[in-house]
mmCIF file with all atom_site columns, C-alpha atoms in Angstrom:
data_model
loop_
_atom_site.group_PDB
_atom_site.id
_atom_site.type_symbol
_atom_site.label_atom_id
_atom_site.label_alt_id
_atom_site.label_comp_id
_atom_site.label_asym_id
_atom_site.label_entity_id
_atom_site.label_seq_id
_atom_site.pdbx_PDB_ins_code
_atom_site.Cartn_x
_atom_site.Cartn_y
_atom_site.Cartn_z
_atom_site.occupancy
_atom_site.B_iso_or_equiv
_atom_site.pdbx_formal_charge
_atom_site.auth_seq_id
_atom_site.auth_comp_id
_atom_site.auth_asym_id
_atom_site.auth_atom_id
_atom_site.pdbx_PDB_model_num
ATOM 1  C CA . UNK A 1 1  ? 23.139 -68.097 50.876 1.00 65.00 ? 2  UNK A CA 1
ATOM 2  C CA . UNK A 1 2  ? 22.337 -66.405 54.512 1.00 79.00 ? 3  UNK A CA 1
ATOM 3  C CA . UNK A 1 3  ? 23.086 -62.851 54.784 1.00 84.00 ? 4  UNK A CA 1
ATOM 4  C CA . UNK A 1 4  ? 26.752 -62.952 56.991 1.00 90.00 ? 5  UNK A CA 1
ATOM 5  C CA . UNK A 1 5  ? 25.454 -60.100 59.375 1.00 91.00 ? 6  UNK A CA 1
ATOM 6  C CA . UNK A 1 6  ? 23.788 -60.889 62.821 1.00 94.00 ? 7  UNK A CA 1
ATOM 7  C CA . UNK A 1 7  ? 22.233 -59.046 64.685 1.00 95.00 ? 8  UNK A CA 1
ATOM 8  C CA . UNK A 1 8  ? 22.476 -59.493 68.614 1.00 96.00 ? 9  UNK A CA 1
ATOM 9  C CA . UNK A 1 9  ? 20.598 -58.143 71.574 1.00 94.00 ? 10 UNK A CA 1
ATOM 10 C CA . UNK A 1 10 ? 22.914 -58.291 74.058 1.00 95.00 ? 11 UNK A CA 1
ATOM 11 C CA . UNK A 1 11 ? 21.681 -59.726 77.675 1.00 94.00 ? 12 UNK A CA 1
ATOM 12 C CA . UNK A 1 12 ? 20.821 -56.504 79.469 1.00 94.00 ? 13 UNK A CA 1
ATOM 13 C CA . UNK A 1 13 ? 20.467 -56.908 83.366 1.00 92.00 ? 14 UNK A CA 1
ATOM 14 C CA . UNK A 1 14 ? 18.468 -53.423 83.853 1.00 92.00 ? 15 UNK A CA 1
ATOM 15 C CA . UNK A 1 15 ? 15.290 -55.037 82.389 1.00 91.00 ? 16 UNK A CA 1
ATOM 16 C CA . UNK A 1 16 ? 16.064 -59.077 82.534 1.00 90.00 ? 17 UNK A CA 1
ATOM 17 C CA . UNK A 1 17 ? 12.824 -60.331 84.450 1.00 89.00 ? 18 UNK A CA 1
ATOM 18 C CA . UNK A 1 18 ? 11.556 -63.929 84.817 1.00 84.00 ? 19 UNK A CA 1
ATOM 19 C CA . UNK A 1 19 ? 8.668  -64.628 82.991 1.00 89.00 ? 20 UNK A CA 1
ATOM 20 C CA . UNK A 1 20 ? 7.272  -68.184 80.750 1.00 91.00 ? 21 UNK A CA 1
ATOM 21 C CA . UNK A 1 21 ? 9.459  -67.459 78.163 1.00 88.00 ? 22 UNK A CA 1
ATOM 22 C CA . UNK A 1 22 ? 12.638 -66.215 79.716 1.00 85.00 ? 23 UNK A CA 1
ATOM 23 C CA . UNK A 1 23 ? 12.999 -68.842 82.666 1.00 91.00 ? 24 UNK A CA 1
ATOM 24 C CA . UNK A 1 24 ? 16.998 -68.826 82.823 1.00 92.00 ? 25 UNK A CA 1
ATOM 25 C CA . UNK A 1 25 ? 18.800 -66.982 85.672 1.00 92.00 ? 26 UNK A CA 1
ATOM 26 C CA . UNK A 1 26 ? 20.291 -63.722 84.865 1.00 92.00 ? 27 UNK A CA 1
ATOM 27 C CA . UNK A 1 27 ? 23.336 -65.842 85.073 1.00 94.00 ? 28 UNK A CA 1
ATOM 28 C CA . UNK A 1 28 ? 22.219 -68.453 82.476 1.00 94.00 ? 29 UNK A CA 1
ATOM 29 C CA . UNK A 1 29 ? 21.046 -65.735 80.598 1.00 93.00 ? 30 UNK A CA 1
ATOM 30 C CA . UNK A 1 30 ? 24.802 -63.947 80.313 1.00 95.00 ? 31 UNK A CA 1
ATOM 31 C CA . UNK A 1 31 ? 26.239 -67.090 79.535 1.00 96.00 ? 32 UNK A CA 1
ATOM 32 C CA . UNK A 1 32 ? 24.035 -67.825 76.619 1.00 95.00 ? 33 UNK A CA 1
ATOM 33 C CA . UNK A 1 33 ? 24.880 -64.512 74.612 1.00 96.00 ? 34 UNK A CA 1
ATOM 34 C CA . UNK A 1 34 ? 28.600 -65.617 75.034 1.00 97.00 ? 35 UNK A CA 1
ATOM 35 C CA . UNK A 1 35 ? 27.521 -69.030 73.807 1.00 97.00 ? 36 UNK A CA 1
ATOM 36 C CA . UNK A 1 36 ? 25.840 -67.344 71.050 1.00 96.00 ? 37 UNK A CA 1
ATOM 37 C CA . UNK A 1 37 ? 28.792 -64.765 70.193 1.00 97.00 ? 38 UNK A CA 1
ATOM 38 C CA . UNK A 1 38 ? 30.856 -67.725 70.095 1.00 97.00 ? 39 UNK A CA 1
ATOM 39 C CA . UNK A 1 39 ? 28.922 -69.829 67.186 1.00 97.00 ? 40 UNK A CA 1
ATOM 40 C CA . UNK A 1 40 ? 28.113 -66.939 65.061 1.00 96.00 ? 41 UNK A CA 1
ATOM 41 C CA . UNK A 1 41 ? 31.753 -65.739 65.108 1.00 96.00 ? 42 UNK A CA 1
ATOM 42 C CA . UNK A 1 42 ? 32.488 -70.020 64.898 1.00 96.00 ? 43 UNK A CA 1
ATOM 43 C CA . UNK A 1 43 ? 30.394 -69.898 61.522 1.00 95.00 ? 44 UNK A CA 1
ATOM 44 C CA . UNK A 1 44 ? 31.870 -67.178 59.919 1.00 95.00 ? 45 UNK A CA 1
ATOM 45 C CA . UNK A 1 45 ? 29.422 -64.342 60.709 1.00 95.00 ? 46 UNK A CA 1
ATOM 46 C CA . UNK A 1 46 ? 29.916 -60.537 61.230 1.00 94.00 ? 47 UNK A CA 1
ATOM 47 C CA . UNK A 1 47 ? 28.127 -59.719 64.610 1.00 95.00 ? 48 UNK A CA 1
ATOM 48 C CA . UNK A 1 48 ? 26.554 -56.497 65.448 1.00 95.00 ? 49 UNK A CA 1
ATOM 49 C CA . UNK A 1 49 ? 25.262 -55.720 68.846 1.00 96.00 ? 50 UNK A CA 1
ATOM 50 C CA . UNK A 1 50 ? 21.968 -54.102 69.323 1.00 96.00 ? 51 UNK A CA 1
ATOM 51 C CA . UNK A 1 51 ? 22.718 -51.051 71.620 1.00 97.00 ? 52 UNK A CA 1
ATOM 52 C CA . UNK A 1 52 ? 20.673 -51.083 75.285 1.00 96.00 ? 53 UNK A CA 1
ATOM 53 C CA . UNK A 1 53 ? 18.051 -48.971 73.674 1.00 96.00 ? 54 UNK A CA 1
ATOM 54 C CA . UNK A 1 54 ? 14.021 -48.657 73.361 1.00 94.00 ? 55 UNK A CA 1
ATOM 55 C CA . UNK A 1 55 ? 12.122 -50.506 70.713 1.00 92.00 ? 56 UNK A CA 1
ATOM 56 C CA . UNK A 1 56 ? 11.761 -47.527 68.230 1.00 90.00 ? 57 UNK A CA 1
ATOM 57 C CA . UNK A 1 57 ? 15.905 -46.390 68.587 1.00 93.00 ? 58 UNK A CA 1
ATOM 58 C CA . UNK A 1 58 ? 16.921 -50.134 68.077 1.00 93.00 ? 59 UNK A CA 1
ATOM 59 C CA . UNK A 1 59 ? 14.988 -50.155 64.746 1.00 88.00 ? 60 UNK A CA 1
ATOM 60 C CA . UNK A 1 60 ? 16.535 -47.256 63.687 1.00 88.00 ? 61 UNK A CA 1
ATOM 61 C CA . UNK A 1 61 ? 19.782 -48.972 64.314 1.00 91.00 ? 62 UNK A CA 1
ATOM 62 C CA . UNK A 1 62 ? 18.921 -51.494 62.485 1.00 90.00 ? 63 UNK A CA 1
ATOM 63 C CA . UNK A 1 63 ? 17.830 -49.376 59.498 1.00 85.00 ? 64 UNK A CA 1
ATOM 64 C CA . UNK A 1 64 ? 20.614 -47.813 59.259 1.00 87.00 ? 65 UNK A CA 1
ATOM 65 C CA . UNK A 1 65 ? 22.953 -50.342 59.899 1.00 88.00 ? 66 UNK A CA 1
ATOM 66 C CA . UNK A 1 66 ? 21.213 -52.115 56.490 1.00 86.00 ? 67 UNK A CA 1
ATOM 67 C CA . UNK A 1 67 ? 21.266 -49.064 54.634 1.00 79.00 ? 68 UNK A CA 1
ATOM 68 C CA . UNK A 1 68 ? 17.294 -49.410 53.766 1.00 64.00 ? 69 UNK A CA 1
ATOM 69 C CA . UNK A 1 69 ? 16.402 -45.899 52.232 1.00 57.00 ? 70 UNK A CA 1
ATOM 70 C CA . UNK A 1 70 ? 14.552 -43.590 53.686 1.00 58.00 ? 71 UNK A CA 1
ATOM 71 C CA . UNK A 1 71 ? 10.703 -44.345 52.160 1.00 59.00 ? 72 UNK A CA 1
ATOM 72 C CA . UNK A 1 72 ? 11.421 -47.764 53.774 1.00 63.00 ? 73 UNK A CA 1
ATOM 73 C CA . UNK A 1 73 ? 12.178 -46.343 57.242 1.00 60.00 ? 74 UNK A CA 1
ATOM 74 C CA . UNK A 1 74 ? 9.346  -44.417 57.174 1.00 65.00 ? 75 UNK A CA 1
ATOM 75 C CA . UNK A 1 75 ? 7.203  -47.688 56.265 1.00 67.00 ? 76 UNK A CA 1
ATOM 76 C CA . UNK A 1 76 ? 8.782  -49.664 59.056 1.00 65.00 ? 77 UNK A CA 1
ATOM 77 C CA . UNK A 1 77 ? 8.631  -47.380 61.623 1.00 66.00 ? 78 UNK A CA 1
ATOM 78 C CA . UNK A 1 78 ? 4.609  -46.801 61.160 1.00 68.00 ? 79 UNK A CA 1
ATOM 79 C CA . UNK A 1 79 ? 4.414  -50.543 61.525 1.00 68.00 ? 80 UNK A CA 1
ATOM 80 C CA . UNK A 1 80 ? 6.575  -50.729 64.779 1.00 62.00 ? 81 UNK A CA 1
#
């Protein structure tokens, strides 16, 4: 079975840019987080927003968030 936790990273206009791989509109870009939101929650999983955050203080969301211990953090965070 999938794990029933998502996590999201939230369209964030501060650093949206156009590039090859993000070629929708800020716009389009909004609107396809909602879309998203709206499945996930459709299919019956718990969403939890990434907060508008650098790399390394996202992880640590994450980490704790999952409840890895605290050798495992360590690990991760020398690989990010």
């Amino acid at each position: 079975p999938y794990n029933p936790t998502v996590f999201l990273a939230p369209f964030w206009p501060t650093i949206y840019t156009h590039d090859p791989e993000r070629i929708s509109s800020p716009e389009e870009a909004e609107s396809q987080e909602n879309i998203c939101r709206e499945v996930y929650r459709g299919y019956g999983y718990r969403l939890i927003t990434l907060p508008l955050a650098d790399p390394e203080e996202r992880a640590d969301f994450v980490l704790k968030q999952t409840n890895l211990d605290l050798a495992v953090r360590g690990a991760l965070r020398d690989i990010l």
